[in-house]
Amino acid sequence: MRLPVPVAAAVLLAGCDAIYLDAVSEPPPTKRARIYGDDKKVVISRGVALAVECTDNCDGPCRAAKLRSRNEGVIAVNKGYRFAGVARGEDEVHNAAVFVLVGVSPGSTELEVESDCTDDTFSVEVVP
Amino acid sequence: MRVHLPVPLSLVLLLAVACAADSGEGALSQASFGAGCAGGGACVGNLDAPLAVGSRLPLRVDLQIPGTATPPLGLVSAAPDVFSVADNVAEAHAAGVGALLLFGPEELVLDFIHLWVAVPEDLGLTRRSEDGDALGSLTPQLALYPGDEVLFSVEAVAGGQDLLGEFPVSVTGGGSTVSVVGAGVSRWFRIRALAPGQATLAIEALGLGTEVQVEVLP
């Protein structure tokens, strides 16, 4: 069966839409704060903060980025501000795709991440 | 020409300079965090050690985002069981580590740093010069002549490391041999030899104690 070209292109593009979370900070010694991108999983220690940046394969830094915790009692999500020029030497002044995660209490939940391009879900494990 | 400042003034200047140089860079490199000097308490150094359980530490933040003056800021602890923050003063509750979040307008996190809290194991006594410089540990036995003065500070110590934070200190036992008065800075005291004799000074803080034997020679 042959698909019409526009439909095939749409299927192809839909399959390529991807959204990522990348860590832009480090955990303190003895604690964990890491994103396992291949597994779409966040592991963070209780009481630790982790700055993350949302990117997608449409725009680079996510446009209209949203990040939501399905259980704020396990992991809290705060909007962040990052003057990218300081950290990366790029000509950006306000990266609205930065968030700061905080491990609130041990447990598991999920993060919903969304941009104007696509969306996805990351599993979360908060460890003691 | 050397100018001799009154001791309290020289201490204030010393501590102000120390505060200005002290900082801890935030995880996003957009703010530096340090020990503040607000509220009349002592400036206890920068964030180069854990806070002592039971102590309070005034905090100072310097924002480093080009092109903007400092907006309204707020500090929040991500581990309130380890330390809490109110009115820019951290209060250490239990050993551990937690993030100190710096919030700006519209609840944006502008930066953060992780603070450590440790249980103090001992009290350390540091002899101080009149300019406030540390001269080493105060010996547990002192021999003084009437009129001599010794300036010292009290530190909370864990694993040989001086911990951060302000806490109440009690010094008793001078009698008629020596007097002990506060030196105008939290945790700093001045021993003054009054008359020949012997005295045992008991120094207590954070549930810990130590002693200094003082002999005032004729």
XYZ file of C-alpha atoms in Angstrom:
346
model
C 0.000 0.000 0.000
C 1.276 3.419 -0.867
C 0.404 6.375 1.341
C -0.175 9.782 -0.162
C 2.968 11.857 0.248
C 1.475 14.393 2.736
C 0.225 11.589 4.983
C 3.530 9.762 4.853
C 5.361 12.971 5.698
C 3.036 13.602 8.611
C 3.561 10.097 9.945
C 7.290 10.480 9.516
C 7.388 13.847 11.267
C 5.131 12.680 14.052
C 7.479 9.826 14.694
C 10.439 12.166 14.884
C 8.999 14.621 17.376
C 10.970 14.247 20.545
C 11.313 16.255 23.710
C 14.222 16.076 26.126
C 15.145 17.119 29.631
C 18.797 17.834 30.272
C 20.380 18.566 33.629
C 22.100 21.941 33.882
C 23.275 21.610 37.490
C 25.098 19.064 39.595
C 24.027 17.313 42.795
C 25.979 17.822 46.013
C 28.384 15.044 47.057
C 26.716 11.830 48.275
C 23.364 12.836 46.741
C 21.732 12.045 43.427
C 20.215 14.285 40.812
C 20.362 12.815 37.336
C 18.307 12.397 34.210
C 18.517 9.123 32.339
C 17.467 10.365 28.921
C 17.244 7.012 27.203
C 14.929 5.699 29.890
C 13.103 9.018 30.287
C 13.706 8.832 34.009
C 14.656 11.343 36.694
C 16.349 10.189 39.898
C 16.829 12.781 42.631
C 17.530 12.750 46.344
C 15.139 14.220 48.858
C 15.912 17.874 49.589
C 18.117 18.247 46.520
C 17.480 20.661 43.651
C 18.188 19.981 40.005
C 17.971 22.551 37.220
C 16.787 21.094 33.928
C 16.358 22.466 30.453
C 13.664 21.352 28.039
C 14.625 20.956 24.394
C 12.851 19.435 21.429
C 13.768 18.644 17.874
C 11.575 21.417 16.518
C 13.106 24.486 18.090
C 16.006 23.490 20.298
C 14.998 25.114 23.599
C 11.329 24.293 24.054
C 8.843 26.990 23.142
C 5.895 27.401 25.502
C 7.491 24.821 27.741
C 5.430 23.295 30.511
C 6.576 20.845 33.114
C 4.170 19.390 35.624
C 4.558 16.994 38.493
C 1.843 14.417 38.947
C 2.618 14.400 42.650
C 4.067 17.598 44.136
C 4.480 15.730 47.393
C 7.182 13.619 45.744
C 8.814 16.060 43.342
C 8.165 19.787 43.067
C 8.575 21.764 39.853
C 9.551 25.424 39.855
C 9.993 27.686 36.879
C 13.589 28.760 36.537
C 15.437 31.650 35.027
C 18.732 31.170 33.336
C 20.722 33.917 31.757
C 22.119 31.594 29.134
C 24.821 33.988 28.093
C 26.524 33.464 31.428
C 26.624 29.709 31.278
C 26.919 28.944 27.606
C 28.251 32.010 25.900
C 25.207 32.091 23.641
C 23.323 35.137 22.571
C 20.237 34.382 24.636
C 18.945 36.497 27.433
C 16.163 34.491 29.003
C 15.707 30.793 28.629
C 12.103 30.143 29.546
C 12.595 26.413 29.117
C 14.478 26.017 32.399
C 12.895 24.460 35.454
C 14.184 23.615 38.916
C 13.114 20.266 40.326
C 13.165 19.566 44.056
C 13.002 16.114 45.596
C 10.363 16.493 48.290
C 9.940 13.013 49.726
C 10.956 9.497 48.706
C 8.620 7.879 46.229
C 7.754 7.538 42.596
C 5.679 9.649 40.252
C 5.821 11.138 36.774
C 6.650 14.434 35.129
C 4.636 15.657 32.170
C 6.728 17.735 29.812
C 5.213 19.695 26.973
C 6.228 22.197 24.318
C 4.448 23.642 21.309
C 6.063 20.837 19.338
C 5.317 17.711 21.310
C 4.963 16.230 24.781
C 6.129 13.240 26.746
C 6.259 11.737 30.225
C 9.275 11.056 32.415
C 9.200 8.696 35.353
C 10.548 10.047 38.630
C 12.178 8.343 41.582
C 12.957 10.383 44.675
C 15.421 8.559 46.900
C 16.250 9.268 50.575
C 51.536 56.141 61.495
C 49.498 53.327 62.902
C 45.964 54.184 63.897
C 44.526 52.215 66.775
C 40.811 51.770 66.404
C 38.623 51.011 69.364
C 38.259 47.231 69.515
C 34.541 47.029 68.702
C 35.027 49.299 65.694
C 38.043 47.390 64.408
C 36.128 44.141 64.767
C 33.211 45.527 62.828
C 35.501 46.681 60.023
C 37.304 43.361 59.934
C 34.080 41.430 59.785
C 32.606 43.723 57.172
C 35.628 43.151 54.930
C 35.422 39.419 55.540
C 31.761 39.417 54.606
C 32.344 41.364 51.429
C 34.823 38.765 50.220
C 32.871 35.694 51.235
C 30.539 33.934 48.878
C 29.402 30.623 47.495
C 28.504 30.509 43.846
C 25.034 29.294 43.005
C 24.425 26.224 40.854
C 23.330 28.420 37.949
C 26.174 30.931 38.400
C 23.665 33.744 38.716
C 24.005 34.522 42.414
C 26.520 34.172 45.197
C 25.472 33.103 48.651
C 27.274 34.028 51.843
C 26.940 34.587 55.543
C 25.328 37.912 56.254
C 26.025 40.367 59.002
C 22.488 41.655 59.443
C 20.622 41.888 62.703
C 23.589 42.879 64.829
C 24.970 39.341 64.912
C 28.484 38.357 64.064
C 29.617 37.758 60.536
C 30.704 34.181 60.825
C 32.519 33.655 57.554
C 31.452 32.318 54.212
C 29.624 29.111 53.406
C 32.761 27.012 53.626
C 31.554 24.594 56.310
C 28.361 22.940 57.486
C 25.991 24.784 59.801
C 25.948 23.551 63.367
C 22.720 21.918 64.464
C 20.992 24.357 66.805
C 22.599 27.434 65.296
C 21.295 30.278 63.163
C 23.072 31.805 60.198
C 22.150 35.137 58.623
C 22.351 34.774 54.861
C 23.408 37.201 52.183
C 22.733 36.953 48.451
C 24.336 38.886 45.626
C 22.596 38.551 42.284
C 24.899 38.501 39.273
C 22.618 38.859 36.277
C 23.971 41.534 33.932
C 21.743 44.494 33.269
C 19.449 44.234 36.228
C 19.473 45.595 39.723
C 18.338 43.260 42.457
C 14.615 42.462 42.226
C 12.501 41.307 45.188
C 14.074 38.069 46.421
C 13.086 35.275 48.726
C 14.985 32.337 50.179
C 13.327 28.970 50.716
C 14.692 25.725 52.101
C 14.052 22.570 50.095
C 14.774 20.475 53.186
C 12.977 22.179 56.078
C 13.693 19.280 58.407
C 17.433 19.900 57.872
C 17.296 23.696 57.941
C 14.596 26.309 57.686
C 14.800 29.912 56.526
C 12.916 32.916 57.838
C 13.759 36.569 57.252
C 16.968 35.533 55.462
C 18.226 33.641 58.497
C 18.836 29.892 58.244
C 18.177 27.781 61.311
C 19.880 24.384 61.404
C 17.739 21.531 62.738
C 19.324 18.195 61.821
C 22.376 16.769 60.106
C 22.020 16.516 56.348
C 22.057 18.529 53.149
C 19.398 20.491 51.359
C 18.952 23.079 48.661
C 18.558 26.748 49.455
C 16.400 28.173 46.674
C 16.564 31.809 45.623
C 13.210 32.952 44.314
C 12.738 36.112 42.278
C 9.694 37.759 40.687
C 6.829 35.573 39.494
C 8.137 32.685 41.588
C 11.080 32.084 39.295
C 14.008 30.254 40.824
C 16.994 32.437 39.992
C 19.610 30.186 41.562
C 20.223 27.733 44.383
C 22.968 26.281 46.519
C 23.107 23.195 48.710
C 23.778 23.780 52.418
C 25.159 21.199 54.806
C 24.250 20.783 58.461
C 26.309 18.790 60.982
C 26.029 17.904 64.645
C 28.694 19.735 66.691
C 30.972 17.429 68.660
C 33.086 19.897 70.623
C 33.470 23.534 71.482
C 36.626 25.170 70.182
C 38.147 28.278 71.765
C 40.175 30.559 69.523
C 42.348 33.290 70.927
C 41.970 36.557 69.042
C 44.147 39.595 68.569
C 42.745 43.031 69.229
C 42.334 43.319 65.461
C 40.245 40.161 65.446
C 42.830 37.861 63.860
C 42.808 34.239 64.953
C 45.927 33.481 67.006
C 45.325 29.769 67.472
C 43.566 27.702 70.082
C 43.124 29.186 73.518
C 45.116 27.023 75.936
C 43.042 25.399 78.695
C 45.374 26.898 81.318
C 46.055 30.615 81.364
C 48.471 32.536 83.572
C 47.766 36.245 83.691
C 48.773 39.287 85.682
C 46.184 41.659 87.108
C 44.981 43.908 84.321
C 45.801 41.449 81.532
C 43.081 40.780 78.981
C 42.473 37.861 76.662
C 40.037 38.024 73.741
C 38.630 34.740 72.474
C 35.832 33.279 70.394
C 33.827 30.092 70.783
C 33.322 27.770 67.827
C 31.207 24.674 67.301
C 33.442 21.924 65.945
C 32.794 18.611 64.209
C 35.536 16.368 62.896
C 38.073 19.107 63.455
C 36.111 21.505 61.241
C 34.741 24.755 62.614
C 31.032 24.854 61.874
C 29.046 27.877 60.797
C 26.274 29.547 62.726
C 25.488 31.746 65.671
C 24.361 30.281 68.987
C 24.037 31.373 72.603
C 27.122 30.839 74.755
C 27.310 30.902 78.523
C 30.575 31.657 80.345
C 30.530 31.371 84.138
C 32.898 31.001 87.056
C 35.201 34.000 87.077
C 34.473 34.991 90.638
C 36.572 37.829 92.013
C 39.683 36.598 90.171
C 38.673 37.318 86.591
C 35.777 38.928 84.805
C 34.392 37.711 81.514
C 32.382 40.024 79.332
C 31.007 39.807 75.849
C 33.241 41.485 73.273
C 30.429 43.065 71.303
C 30.332 40.276 68.744
C 28.347 37.093 69.127
C 30.430 34.235 70.582
C 33.357 36.572 71.349
C 34.414 37.203 74.944
C 37.070 39.082 76.865
C 38.715 37.702 79.989
C 40.108 40.384 82.302
C 42.389 39.411 85.211
C 41.254 41.202 88.364
C 43.157 39.924 91.390
C 45.614 37.109 92.234
C 44.014 33.715 92.575
C 42.612 30.876 90.530
C 39.368 30.501 88.645
C 37.732 27.906 86.463
C 35.692 29.255 83.601
C 32.906 26.989 82.402
C 31.902 27.592 78.783
C 28.689 25.993 77.576
C 26.835 26.061 74.282
C 24.708 23.744 72.144
C 24.661 21.179 74.944
C 28.457 21.006 74.974
C 30.925 22.322 77.495
C 34.577 23.037 78.069
C 36.687 24.667 80.755
C 39.559 27.105 81.034
C 41.705 27.290 84.159
C 42.916 30.801 84.861
C 45.627 31.657 87.349
C 46.170 35.302 88.102
C 49.685 35.793 89.398
C 50.587 38.303 92.079
